[in-house]
PDB file of C-alpha atoms in Angstrom:
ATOM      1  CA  UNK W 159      35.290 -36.571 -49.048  1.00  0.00           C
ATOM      2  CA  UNK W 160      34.320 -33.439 -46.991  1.00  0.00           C
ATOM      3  CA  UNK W 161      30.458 -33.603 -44.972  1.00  0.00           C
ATOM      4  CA  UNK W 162      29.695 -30.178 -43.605  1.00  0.00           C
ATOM      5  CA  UNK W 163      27.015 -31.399 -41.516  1.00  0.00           C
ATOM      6  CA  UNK W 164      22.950 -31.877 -41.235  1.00  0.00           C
ATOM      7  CA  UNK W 165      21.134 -28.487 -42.337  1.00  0.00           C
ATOM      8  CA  UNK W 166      20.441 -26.190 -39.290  1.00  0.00           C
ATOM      9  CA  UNK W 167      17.461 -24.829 -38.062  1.00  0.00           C
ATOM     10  CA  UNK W 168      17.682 -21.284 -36.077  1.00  0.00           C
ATOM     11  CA  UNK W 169      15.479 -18.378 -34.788  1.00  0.00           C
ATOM     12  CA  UNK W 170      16.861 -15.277 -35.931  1.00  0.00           C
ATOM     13  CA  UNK W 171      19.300 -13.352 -33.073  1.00  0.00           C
ATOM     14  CA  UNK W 172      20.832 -17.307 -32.095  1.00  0.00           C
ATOM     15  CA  UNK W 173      24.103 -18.704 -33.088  1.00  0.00           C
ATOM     16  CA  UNK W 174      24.687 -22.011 -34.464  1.00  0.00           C
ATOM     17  CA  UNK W 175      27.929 -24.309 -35.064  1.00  0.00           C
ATOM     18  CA  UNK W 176      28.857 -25.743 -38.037  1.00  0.00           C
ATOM     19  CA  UNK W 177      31.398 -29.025 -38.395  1.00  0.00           C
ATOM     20  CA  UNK W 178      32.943 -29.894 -40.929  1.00  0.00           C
ATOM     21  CA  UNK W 179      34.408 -33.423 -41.082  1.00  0.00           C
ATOM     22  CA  UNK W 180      36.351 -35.584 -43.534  1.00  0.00           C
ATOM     23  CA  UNK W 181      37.899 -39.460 -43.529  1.00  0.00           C
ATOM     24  CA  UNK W 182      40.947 -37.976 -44.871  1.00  0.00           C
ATOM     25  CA  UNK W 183      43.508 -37.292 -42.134  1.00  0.00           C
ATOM     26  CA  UNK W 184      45.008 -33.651 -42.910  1.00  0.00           C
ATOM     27  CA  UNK W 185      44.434 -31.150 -45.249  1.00  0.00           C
ATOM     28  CA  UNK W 186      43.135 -27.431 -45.115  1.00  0.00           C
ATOM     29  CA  UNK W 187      39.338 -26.090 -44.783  1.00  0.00           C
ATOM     30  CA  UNK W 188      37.914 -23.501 -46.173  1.00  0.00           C
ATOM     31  CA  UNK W 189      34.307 -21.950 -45.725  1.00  0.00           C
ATOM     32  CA  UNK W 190      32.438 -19.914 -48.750  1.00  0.00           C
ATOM     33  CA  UNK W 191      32.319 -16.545 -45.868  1.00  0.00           C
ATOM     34  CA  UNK W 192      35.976 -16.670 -45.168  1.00  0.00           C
ATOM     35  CA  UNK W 193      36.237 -18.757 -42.579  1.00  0.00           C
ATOM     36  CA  UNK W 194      39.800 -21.736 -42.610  1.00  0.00           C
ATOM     37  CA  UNK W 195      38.611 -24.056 -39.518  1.00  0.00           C
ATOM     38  CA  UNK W 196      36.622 -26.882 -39.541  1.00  0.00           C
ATOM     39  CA  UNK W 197      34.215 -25.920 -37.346  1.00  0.00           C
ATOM     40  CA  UNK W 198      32.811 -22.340 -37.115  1.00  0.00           C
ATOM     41  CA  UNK W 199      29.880 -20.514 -34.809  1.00  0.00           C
ATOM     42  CA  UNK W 200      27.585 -18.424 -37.054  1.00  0.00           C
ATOM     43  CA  UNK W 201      24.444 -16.130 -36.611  1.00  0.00           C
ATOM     44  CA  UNK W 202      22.868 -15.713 -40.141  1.00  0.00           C
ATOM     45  CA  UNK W 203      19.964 -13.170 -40.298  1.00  0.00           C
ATOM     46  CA  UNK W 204      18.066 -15.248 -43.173  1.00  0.00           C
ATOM     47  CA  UNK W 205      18.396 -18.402 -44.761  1.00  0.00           C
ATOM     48  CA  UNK W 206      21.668 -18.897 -45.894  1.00  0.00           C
ATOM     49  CA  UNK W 207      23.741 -21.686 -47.805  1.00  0.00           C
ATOM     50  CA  UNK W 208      27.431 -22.263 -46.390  1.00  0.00           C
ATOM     51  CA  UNK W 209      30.029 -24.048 -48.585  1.00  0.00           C
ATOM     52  CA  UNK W 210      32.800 -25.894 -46.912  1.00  0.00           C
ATOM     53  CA  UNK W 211      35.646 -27.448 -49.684  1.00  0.00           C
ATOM     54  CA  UNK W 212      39.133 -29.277 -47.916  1.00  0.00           C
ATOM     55  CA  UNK W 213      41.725 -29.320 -50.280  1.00  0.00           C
ATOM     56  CA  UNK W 214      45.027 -31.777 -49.711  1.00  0.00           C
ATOM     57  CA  UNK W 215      47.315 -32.957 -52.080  1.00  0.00           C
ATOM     58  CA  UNK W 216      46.005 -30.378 -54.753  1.00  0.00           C
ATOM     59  CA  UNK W 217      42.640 -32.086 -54.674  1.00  0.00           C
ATOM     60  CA  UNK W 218      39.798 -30.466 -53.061  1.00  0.00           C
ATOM     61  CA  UNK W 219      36.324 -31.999 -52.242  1.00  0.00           C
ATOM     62  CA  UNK W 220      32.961 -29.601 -51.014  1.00  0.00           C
ATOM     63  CA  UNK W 221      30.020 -29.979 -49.681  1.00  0.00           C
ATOM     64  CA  UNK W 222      27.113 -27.483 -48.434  1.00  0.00           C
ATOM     65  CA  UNK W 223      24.825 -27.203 -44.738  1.00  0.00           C
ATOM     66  CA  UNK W 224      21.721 -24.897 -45.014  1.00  0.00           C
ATOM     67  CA  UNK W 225      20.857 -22.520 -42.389  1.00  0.00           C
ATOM     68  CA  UNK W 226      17.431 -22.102 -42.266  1.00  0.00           C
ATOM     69  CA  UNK W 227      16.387 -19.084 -39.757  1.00  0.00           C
ATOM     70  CA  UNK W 228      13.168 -18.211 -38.378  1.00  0.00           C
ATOM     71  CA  UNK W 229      11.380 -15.044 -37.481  1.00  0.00           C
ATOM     72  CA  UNK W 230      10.869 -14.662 -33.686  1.00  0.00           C
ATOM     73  CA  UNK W 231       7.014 -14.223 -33.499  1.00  0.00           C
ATOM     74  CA  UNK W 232       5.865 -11.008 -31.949  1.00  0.00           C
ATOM     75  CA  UNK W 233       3.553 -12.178 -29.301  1.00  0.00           C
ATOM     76  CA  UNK W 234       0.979  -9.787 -28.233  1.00  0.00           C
ATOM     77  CA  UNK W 235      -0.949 -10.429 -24.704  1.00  0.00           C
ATOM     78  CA  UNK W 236      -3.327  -7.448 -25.616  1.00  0.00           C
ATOM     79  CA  UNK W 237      -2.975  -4.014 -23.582  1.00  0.00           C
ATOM     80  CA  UNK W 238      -3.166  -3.639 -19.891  1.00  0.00           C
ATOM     81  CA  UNK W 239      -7.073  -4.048 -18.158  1.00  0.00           C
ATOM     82  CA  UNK W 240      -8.470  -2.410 -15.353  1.00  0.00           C
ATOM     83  CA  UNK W 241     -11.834  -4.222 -13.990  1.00  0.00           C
ATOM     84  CA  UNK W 242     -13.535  -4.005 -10.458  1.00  0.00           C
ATOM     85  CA  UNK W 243     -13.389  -7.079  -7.684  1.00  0.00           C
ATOM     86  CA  UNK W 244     -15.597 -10.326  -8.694  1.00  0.00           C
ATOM     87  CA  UNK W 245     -15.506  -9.668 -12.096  1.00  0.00           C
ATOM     88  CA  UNK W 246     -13.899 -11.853 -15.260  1.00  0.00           C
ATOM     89  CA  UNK W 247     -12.251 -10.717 -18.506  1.00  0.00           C
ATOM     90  CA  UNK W 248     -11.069 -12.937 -21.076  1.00  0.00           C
ATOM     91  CA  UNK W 249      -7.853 -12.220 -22.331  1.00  0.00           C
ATOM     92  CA  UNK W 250      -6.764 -12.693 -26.071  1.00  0.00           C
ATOM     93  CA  UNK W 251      -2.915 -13.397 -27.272  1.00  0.00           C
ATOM     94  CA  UNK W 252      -1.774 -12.836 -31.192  1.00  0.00           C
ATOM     95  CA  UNK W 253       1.183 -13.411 -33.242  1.00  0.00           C
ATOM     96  CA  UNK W 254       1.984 -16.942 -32.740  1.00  0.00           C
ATOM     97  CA  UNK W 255       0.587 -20.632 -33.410  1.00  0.00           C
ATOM     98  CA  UNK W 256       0.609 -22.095 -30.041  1.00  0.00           C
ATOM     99  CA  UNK W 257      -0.126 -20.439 -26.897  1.00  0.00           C
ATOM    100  CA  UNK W 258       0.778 -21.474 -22.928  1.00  0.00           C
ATOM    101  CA  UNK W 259      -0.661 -19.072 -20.745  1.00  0.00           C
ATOM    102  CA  UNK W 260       1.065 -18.244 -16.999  1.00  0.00           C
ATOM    103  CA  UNK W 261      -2.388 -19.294 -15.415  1.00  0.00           C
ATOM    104  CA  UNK W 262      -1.855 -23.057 -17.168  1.00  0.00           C
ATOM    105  CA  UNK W 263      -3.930 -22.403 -20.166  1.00  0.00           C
ATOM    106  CA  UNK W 264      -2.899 -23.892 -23.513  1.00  0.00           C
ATOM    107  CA  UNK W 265      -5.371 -22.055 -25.822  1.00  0.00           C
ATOM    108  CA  UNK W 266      -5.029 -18.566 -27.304  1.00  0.00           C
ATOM    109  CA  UNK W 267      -7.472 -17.193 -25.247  1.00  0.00           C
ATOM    110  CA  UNK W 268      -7.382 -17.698 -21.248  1.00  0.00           C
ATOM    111  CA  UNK W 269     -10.699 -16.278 -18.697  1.00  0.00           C
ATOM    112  CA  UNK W 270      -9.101 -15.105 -14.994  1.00  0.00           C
ATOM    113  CA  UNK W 271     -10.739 -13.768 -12.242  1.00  0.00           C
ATOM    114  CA  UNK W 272      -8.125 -12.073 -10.378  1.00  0.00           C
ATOM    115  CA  UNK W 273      -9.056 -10.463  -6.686  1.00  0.00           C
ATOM    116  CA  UNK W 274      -6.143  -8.435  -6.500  1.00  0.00           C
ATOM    117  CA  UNK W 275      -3.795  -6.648  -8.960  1.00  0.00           C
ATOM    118  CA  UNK W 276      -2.132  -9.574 -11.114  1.00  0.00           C
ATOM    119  CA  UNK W 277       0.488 -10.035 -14.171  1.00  0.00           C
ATOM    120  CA  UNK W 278       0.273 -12.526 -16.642  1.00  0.00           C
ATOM    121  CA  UNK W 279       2.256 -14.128 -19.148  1.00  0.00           C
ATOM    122  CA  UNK W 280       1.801 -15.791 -22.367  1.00  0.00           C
ATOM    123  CA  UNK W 281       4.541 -17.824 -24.400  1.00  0.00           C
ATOM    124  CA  UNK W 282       4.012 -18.153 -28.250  1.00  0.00           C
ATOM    125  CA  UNK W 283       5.157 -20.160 -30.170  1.00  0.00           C
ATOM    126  CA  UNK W 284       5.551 -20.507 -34.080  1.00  0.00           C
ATOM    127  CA  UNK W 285       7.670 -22.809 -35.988  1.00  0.00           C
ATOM    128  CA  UNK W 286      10.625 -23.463 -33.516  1.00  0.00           C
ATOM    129  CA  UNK W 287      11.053 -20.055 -31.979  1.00  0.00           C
ATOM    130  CA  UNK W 288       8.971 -18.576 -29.474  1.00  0.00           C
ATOM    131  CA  UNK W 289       8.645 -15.374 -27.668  1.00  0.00           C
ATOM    132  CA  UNK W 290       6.637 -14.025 -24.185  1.00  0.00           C
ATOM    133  CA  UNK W 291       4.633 -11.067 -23.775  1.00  0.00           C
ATOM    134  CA  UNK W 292       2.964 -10.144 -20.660  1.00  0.00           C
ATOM    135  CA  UNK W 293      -0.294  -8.363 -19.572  1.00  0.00           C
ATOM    136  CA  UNK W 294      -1.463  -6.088 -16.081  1.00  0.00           C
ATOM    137  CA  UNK W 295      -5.066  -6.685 -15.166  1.00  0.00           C
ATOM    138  CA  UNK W 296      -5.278  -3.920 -12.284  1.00  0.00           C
ATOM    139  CA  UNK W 297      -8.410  -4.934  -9.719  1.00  0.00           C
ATOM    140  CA  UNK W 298     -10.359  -2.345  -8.244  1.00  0.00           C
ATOM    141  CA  UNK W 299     -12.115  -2.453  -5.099  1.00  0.00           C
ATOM    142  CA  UNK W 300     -16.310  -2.272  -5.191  1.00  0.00           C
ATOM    143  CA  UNK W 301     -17.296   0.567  -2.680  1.00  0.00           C
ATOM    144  CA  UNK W 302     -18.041  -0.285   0.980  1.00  0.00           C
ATOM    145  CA  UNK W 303     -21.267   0.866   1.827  1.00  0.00           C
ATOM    146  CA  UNK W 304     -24.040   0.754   4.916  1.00  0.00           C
ATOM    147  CA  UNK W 305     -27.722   0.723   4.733  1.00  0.00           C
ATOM    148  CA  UNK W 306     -30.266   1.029   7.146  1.00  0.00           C
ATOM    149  CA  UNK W 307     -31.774  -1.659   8.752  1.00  0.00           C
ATOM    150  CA  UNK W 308     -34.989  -2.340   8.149  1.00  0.00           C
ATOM    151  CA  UNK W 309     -37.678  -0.577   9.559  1.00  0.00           C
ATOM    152  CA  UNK W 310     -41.276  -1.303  10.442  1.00  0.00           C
ATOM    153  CA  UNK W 311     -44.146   2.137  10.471  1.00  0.00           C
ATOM    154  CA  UNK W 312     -47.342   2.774  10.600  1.00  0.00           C
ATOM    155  CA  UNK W 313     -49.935   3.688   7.307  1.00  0.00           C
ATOM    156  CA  UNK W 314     -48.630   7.435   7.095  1.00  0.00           C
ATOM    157  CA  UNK W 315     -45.826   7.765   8.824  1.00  0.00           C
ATOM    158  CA  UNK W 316     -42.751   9.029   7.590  1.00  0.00           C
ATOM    159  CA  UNK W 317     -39.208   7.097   8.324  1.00  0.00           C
ATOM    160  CA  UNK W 318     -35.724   7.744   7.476  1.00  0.00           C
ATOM    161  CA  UNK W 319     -33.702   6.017   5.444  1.00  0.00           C
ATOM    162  CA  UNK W 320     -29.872   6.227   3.925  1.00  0.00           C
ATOM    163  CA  UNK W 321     -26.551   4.782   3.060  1.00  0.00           C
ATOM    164  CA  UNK W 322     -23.434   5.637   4.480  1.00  0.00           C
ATOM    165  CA  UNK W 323     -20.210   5.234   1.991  1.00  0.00           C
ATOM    166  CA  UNK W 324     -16.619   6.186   1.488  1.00  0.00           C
ATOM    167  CA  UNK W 325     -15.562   9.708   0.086  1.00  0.00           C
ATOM    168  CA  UNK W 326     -16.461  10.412  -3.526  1.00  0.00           C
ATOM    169  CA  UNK W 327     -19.203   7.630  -4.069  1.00  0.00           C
ATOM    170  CA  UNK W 328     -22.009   8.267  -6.040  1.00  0.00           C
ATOM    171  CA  UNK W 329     -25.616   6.553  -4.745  1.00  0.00           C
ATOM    172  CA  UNK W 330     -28.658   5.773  -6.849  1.00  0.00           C
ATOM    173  CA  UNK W 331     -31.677   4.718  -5.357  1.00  0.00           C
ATOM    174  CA  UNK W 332     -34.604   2.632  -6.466  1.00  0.00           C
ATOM    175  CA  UNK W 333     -36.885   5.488  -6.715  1.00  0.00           C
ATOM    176  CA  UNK W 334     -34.162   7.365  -8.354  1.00  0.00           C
ATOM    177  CA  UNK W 335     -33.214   9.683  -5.558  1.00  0.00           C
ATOM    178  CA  UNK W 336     -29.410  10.429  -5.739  1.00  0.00           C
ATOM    179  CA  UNK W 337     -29.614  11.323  -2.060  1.00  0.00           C
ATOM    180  CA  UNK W 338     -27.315   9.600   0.344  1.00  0.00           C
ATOM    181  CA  UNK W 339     -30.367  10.529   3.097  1.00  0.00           C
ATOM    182  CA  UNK W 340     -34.036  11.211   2.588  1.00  0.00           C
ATOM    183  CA  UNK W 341     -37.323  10.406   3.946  1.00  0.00           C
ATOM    184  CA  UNK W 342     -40.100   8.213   2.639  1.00  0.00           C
ATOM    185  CA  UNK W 343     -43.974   7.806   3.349  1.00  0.00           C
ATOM    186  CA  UNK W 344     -44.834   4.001   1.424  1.00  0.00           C
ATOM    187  CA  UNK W 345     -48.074   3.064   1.719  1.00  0.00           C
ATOM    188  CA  UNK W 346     -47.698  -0.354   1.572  1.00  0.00           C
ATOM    189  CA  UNK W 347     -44.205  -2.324   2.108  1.00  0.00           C
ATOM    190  CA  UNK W 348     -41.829  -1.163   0.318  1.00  0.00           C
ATOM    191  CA  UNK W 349     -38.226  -2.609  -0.607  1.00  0.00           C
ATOM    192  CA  UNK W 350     -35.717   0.376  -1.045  1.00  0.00           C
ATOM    193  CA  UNK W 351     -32.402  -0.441  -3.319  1.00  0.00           C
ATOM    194  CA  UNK W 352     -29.353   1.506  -3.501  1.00  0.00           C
ATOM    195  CA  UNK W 353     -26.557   0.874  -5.794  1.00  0.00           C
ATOM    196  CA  UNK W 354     -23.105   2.680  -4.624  1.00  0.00           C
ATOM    197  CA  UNK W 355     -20.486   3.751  -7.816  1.00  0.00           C
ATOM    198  CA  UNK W 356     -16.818   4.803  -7.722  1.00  0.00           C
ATOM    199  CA  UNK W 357     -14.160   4.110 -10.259  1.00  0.00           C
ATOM    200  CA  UNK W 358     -16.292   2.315 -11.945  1.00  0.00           C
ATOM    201  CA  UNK W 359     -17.307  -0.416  -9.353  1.00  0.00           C
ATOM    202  CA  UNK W 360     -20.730  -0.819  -8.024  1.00  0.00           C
ATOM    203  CA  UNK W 361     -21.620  -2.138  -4.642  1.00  0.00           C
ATOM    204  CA  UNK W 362     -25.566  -2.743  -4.175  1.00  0.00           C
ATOM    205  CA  UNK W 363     -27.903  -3.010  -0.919  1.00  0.00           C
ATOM    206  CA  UNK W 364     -31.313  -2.768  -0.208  1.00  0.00           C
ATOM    207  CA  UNK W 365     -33.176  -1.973   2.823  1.00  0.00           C
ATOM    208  CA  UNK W 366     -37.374  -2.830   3.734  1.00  0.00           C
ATOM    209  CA  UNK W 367     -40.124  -0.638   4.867  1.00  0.00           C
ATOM    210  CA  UNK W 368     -42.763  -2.671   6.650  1.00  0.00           C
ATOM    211  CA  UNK W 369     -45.932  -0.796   6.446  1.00  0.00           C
ATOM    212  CA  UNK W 370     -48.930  -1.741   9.092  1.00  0.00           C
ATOM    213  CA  UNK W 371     -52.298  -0.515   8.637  1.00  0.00           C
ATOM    214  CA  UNK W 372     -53.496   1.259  11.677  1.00  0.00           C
ATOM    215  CA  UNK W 373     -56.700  -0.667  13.488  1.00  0.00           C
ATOM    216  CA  UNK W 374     -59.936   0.711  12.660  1.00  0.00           C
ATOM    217  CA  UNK W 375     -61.758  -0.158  16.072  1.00  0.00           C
ATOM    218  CA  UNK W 376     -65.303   0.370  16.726  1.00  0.00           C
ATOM    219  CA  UNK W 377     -66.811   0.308  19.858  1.00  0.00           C
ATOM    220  CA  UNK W 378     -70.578   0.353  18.953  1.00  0.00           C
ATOM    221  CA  UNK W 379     -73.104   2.621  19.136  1.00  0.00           C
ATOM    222  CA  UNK W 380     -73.472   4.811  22.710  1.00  0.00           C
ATOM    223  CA  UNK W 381     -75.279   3.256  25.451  1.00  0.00           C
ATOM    224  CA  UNK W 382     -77.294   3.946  28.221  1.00  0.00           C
ATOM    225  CA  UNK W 383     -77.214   2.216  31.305  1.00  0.00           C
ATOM    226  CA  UNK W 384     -78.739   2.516  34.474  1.00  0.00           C
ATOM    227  CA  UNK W 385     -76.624   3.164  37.530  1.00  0.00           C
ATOM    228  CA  UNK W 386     -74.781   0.884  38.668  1.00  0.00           C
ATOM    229  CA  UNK W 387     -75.053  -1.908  36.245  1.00  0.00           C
ATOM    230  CA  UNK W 388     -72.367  -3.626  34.252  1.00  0.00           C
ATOM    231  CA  UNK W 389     -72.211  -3.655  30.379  1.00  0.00           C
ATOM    232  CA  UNK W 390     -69.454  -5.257  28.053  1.00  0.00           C
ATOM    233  CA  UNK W 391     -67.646  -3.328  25.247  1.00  0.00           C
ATOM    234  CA  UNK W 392     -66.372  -5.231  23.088  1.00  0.00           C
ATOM    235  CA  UNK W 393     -63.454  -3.500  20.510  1.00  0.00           C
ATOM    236  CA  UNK W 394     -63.627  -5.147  16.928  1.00  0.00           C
ATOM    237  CA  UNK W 395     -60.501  -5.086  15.379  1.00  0.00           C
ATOM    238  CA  UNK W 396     -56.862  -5.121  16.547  1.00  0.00           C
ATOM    239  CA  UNK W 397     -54.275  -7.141  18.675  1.00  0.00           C
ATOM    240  CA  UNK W 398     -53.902  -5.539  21.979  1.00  0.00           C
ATOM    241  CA  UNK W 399     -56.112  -3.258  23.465  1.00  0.00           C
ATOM    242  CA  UNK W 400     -55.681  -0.674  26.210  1.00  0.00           C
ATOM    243  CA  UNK W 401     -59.003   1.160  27.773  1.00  0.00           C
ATOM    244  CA  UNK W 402     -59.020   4.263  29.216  1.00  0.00           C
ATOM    245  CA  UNK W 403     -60.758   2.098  32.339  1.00  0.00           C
ATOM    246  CA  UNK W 404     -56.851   0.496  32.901  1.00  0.00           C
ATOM    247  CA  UNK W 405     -57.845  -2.899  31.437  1.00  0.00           C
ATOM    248  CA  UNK W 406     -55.846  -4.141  28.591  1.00  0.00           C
ATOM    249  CA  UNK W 407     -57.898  -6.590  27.168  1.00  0.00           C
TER     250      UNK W 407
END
């Protein structure tokens, strides 16, 4: 009696032994590709039935192991991403059954937020063989840019406002000026928003216009006085006053 061992399970490219063993003490072995030892190493492409027969004494016994072989999956991460600082993609893996991503995720699908340039990995796996793909998601920076502070004028005044940024940045304002510097008359307070673009990335700032009414004093109607007496003017609107006398009251 002859056993050529439990059936084999292999992913296609790997190697696998087979053993043949017998009770009987001696004898010759002889495998159905050729082979006249009782063990051999083989690397099958598909599924494939080996017959192993000892023969002693002019009597022979077989018996048969099956190779089973698997495809290696072709495991897919998805193509290389470019996306700017502080933003998330969600990346997507095919061509397997079960997915373990680099970043700890199990599922097929795995959400990073990277802050600088990162690789990662995903192993699939389906059946018993398994293969690893990997995937670049390049970060670019958002554009560093400066506003103006915010400014306080007078109803009809003019101020000057910009943003200062890096070479080759493109601005948009709020009142869709494309200027880096212009000048601006609000009536009433006005919040000015940029938003800075290169490569794709955004940076946004704003800057405030505080707009003050001027005073609309009135002193009264003329009056005449004899000389040397005292009369009280009295201004009607404002904060601070300043007369021409040197009081500021």
């Amino acid at each position: 009696v002859v056993s050529a061992g439990n059936d084999k399970f292999i992913c296609k490219g790997d190697n696998v032994t087979l053993n043949a063993t017998s009770g009987v003490m001696g004898g010759s072995y002889a495998w159905s590709n050729s082979v006249y030892t009782a063990s051999q190493v083989v690397s099958p492409t598909s599924n494939t039935v080996y017959t192993v027969t000892l023969t002693k004494d002019g009597c022979s016994g077989s018996d048969d192991v099956f190779v089973t072989v698997y495809d290696i999956p072709l495991v897919n991460a998805g193509s290389d991403e470019t996306i700017c600082n502080g933003s998330c993609i969600t990346m997507t893996a095919t061509g397997a059954n079960s997915y373990t991503w680099s970043t700890g995720s199990a599922l097929q699908t795995a959400t990073v937020c990277p802050t600088t340039t990162t690789t990662y990995t995903v192993t699939g796996t389906k059946d018993i063989c398994s293969a690893v793909d990997s995937k670049v998601v390049t970060v670019l920076p958002n554009p560093n840019i400066v506003v103006s502070p915010n400014q306080e004028i007078c109803n009809g005044e003019t101020v000057t406002i910009q943003v200062v940024t890096e070479p080759n940045t493109d601005v948009v304002w709020s009142n869709t000026s494309t200027q880096k510097t212009f000048d601006v008359s609000p009536t009433t307070t006005t919040t000015y928003s940029v938003t800075a673009m290169k490569n794709g990335c955004t940076t946004s700032a704003y800057t405030v216009v505080t707009v003050k009414d001027i005073p609309d004093i009135k002193l009264g109607s003329d009056l005449t006085v004899c000389k040397n007496s005292e009369v009280t003017l009295t201004a009607n609107d404002g904060t601070e006053w300043t007369w021409n006398t040197g009081y500021s009251t």
